[in-house]
mmCIF file of C-alpha atoms in Angstrom:
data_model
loop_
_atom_site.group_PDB
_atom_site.id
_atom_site.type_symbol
_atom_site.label_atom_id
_atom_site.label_comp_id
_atom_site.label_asym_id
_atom_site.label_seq_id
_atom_site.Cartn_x
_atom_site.Cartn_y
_atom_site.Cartn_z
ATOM 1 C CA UNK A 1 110.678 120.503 95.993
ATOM 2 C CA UNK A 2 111.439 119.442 92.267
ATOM 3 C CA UNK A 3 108.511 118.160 90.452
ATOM 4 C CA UNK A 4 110.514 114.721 90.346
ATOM 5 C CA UNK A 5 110.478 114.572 94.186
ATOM 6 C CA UNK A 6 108.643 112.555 96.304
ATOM 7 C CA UNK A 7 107.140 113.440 99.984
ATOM 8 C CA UNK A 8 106.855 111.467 102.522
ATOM 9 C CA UNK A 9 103.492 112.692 102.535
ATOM 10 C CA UNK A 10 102.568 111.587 99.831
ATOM 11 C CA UNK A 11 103.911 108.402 100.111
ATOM 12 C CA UNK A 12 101.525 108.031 103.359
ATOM 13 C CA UNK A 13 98.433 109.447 101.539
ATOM 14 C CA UNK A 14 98.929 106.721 98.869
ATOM 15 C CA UNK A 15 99.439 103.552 101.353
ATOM 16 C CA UNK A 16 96.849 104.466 103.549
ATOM 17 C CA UNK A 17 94.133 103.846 100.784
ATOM 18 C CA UNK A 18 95.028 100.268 100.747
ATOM 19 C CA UNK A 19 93.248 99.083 103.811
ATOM 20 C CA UNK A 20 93.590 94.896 105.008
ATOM 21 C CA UNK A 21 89.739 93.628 104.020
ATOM 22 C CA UNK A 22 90.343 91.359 107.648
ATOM 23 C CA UNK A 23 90.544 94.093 109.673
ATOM 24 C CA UNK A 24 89.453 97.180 107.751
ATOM 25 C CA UNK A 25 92.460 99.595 108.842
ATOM 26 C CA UNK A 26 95.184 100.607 105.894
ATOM 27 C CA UNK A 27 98.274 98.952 105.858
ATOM 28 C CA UNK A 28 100.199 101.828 107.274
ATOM 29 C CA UNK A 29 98.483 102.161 109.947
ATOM 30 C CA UNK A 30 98.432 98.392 110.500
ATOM 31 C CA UNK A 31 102.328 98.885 110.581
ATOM 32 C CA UNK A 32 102.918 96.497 107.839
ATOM 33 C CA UNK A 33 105.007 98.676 105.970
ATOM 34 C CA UNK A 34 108.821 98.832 107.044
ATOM 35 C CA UNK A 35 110.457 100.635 104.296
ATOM 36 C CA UNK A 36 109.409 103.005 101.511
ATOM 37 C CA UNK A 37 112.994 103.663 99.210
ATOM 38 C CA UNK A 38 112.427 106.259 96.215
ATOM 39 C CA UNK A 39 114.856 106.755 93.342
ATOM 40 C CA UNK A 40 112.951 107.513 90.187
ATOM 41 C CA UNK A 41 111.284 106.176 88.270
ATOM 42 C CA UNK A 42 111.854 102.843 90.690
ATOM 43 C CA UNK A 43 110.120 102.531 94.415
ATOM 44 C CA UNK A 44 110.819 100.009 96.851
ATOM 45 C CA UNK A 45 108.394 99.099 99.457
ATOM 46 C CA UNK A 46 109.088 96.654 102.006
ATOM 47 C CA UNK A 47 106.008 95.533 103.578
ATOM 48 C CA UNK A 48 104.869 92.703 105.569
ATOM 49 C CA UNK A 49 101.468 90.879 106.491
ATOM 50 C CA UNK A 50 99.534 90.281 110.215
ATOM 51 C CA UNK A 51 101.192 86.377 109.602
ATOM 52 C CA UNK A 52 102.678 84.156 107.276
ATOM 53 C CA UNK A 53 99.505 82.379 106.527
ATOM 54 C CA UNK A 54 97.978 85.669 105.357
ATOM 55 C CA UNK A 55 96.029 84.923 102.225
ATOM 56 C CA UNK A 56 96.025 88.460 101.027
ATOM 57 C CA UNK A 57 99.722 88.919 100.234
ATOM 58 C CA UNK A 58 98.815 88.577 96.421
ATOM 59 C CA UNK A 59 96.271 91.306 96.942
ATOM 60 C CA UNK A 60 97.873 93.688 98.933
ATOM 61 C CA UNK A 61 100.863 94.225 97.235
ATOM 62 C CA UNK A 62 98.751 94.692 94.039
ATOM 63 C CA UNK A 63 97.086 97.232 95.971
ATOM 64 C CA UNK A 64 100.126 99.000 97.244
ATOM 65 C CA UNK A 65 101.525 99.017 93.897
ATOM 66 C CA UNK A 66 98.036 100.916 92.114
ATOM 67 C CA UNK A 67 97.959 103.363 95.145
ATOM 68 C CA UNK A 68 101.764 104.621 94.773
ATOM 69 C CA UNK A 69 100.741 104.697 90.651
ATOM 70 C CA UNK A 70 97.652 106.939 91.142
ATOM 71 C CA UNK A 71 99.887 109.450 93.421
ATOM 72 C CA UNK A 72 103.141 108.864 91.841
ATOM 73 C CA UNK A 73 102.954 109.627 88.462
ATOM 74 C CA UNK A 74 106.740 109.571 87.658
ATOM 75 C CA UNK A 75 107.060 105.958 89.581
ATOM 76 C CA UNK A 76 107.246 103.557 87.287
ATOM 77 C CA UNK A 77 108.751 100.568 88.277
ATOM 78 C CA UNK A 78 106.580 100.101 91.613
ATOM 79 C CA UNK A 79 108.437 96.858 93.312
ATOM 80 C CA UNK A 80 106.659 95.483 96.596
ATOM 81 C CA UNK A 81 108.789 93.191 98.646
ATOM 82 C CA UNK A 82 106.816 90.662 101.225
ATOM 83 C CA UNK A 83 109.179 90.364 104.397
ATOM 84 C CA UNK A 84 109.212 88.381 107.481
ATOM 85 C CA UNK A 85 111.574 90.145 109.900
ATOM 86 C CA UNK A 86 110.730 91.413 111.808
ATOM 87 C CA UNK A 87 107.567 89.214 112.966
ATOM 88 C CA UNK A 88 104.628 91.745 112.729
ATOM 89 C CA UNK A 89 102.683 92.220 115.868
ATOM 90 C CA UNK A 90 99.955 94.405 117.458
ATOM 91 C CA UNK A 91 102.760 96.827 118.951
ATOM 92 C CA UNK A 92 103.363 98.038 115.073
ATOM 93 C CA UNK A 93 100.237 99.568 114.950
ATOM 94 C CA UNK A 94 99.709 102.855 115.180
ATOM 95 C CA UNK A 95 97.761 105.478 117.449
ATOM 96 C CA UNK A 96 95.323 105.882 114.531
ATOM 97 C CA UNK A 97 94.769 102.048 113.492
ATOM 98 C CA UNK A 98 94.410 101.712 117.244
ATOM 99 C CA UNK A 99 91.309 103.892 117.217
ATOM 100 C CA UNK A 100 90.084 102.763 114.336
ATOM 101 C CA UNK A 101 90.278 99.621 115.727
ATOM 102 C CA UNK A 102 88.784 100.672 118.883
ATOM 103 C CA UNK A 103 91.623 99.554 121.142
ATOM 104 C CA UNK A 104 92.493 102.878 121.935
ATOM 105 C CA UNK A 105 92.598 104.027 125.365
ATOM 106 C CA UNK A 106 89.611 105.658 126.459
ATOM 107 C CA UNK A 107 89.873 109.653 128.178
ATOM 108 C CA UNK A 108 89.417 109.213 132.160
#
């Protein structure tokens, strides 16, 4: 990997430091983000929020845009684009934010 390439990792180690304040699990795991597209210096994120109403959009993406900038030095032009489809739900969420969440199935 070229130092001008991205991993996916990466990527994921950025978003999930941006954790929702309502329910204290990162974004990623919340399954809010849809799409991450990376052609530098320019990164797309499409990302979503738990419901229209969501008063955090502001914040979040603000968020999401600091996180990729501390672990992607070479991104500069960090765009974050608030979708609605598809409709978020709890399904999005993943094994992890389950846990954290303590929804997640408990051993027999």
């Amino acid at each position: 990997m070229s130092e001008k390439e991205v991993s996916r990792e990466q990527i994921a180690t950025a978003l999930r430091e941006v954790i929702d304040p309502e329910v204290g699990v990162n974004v990623l795991d919340l399954g809010l983000v849809y799409r991450v597209e990376v052609d530098l210096p320019r990164v797309t994120v499409q990302m979503t929020m738990t419901t229209p109403a969501c008063p955090l959009g502001p914040y979040l993406t603000t968020q999401v845009q600091d996180a990729l900038r501390r672990h992607l030095p070479d991104a500069s032009d960090i765009q974050v684009d608030i979708v609605w489809e598809p409709a978020w739900n709890p399904e999005f969420i993943s094994d992890e934010g389950r846990r954290q969440l303590g929804w997640a199935e408990q051993p027999a």
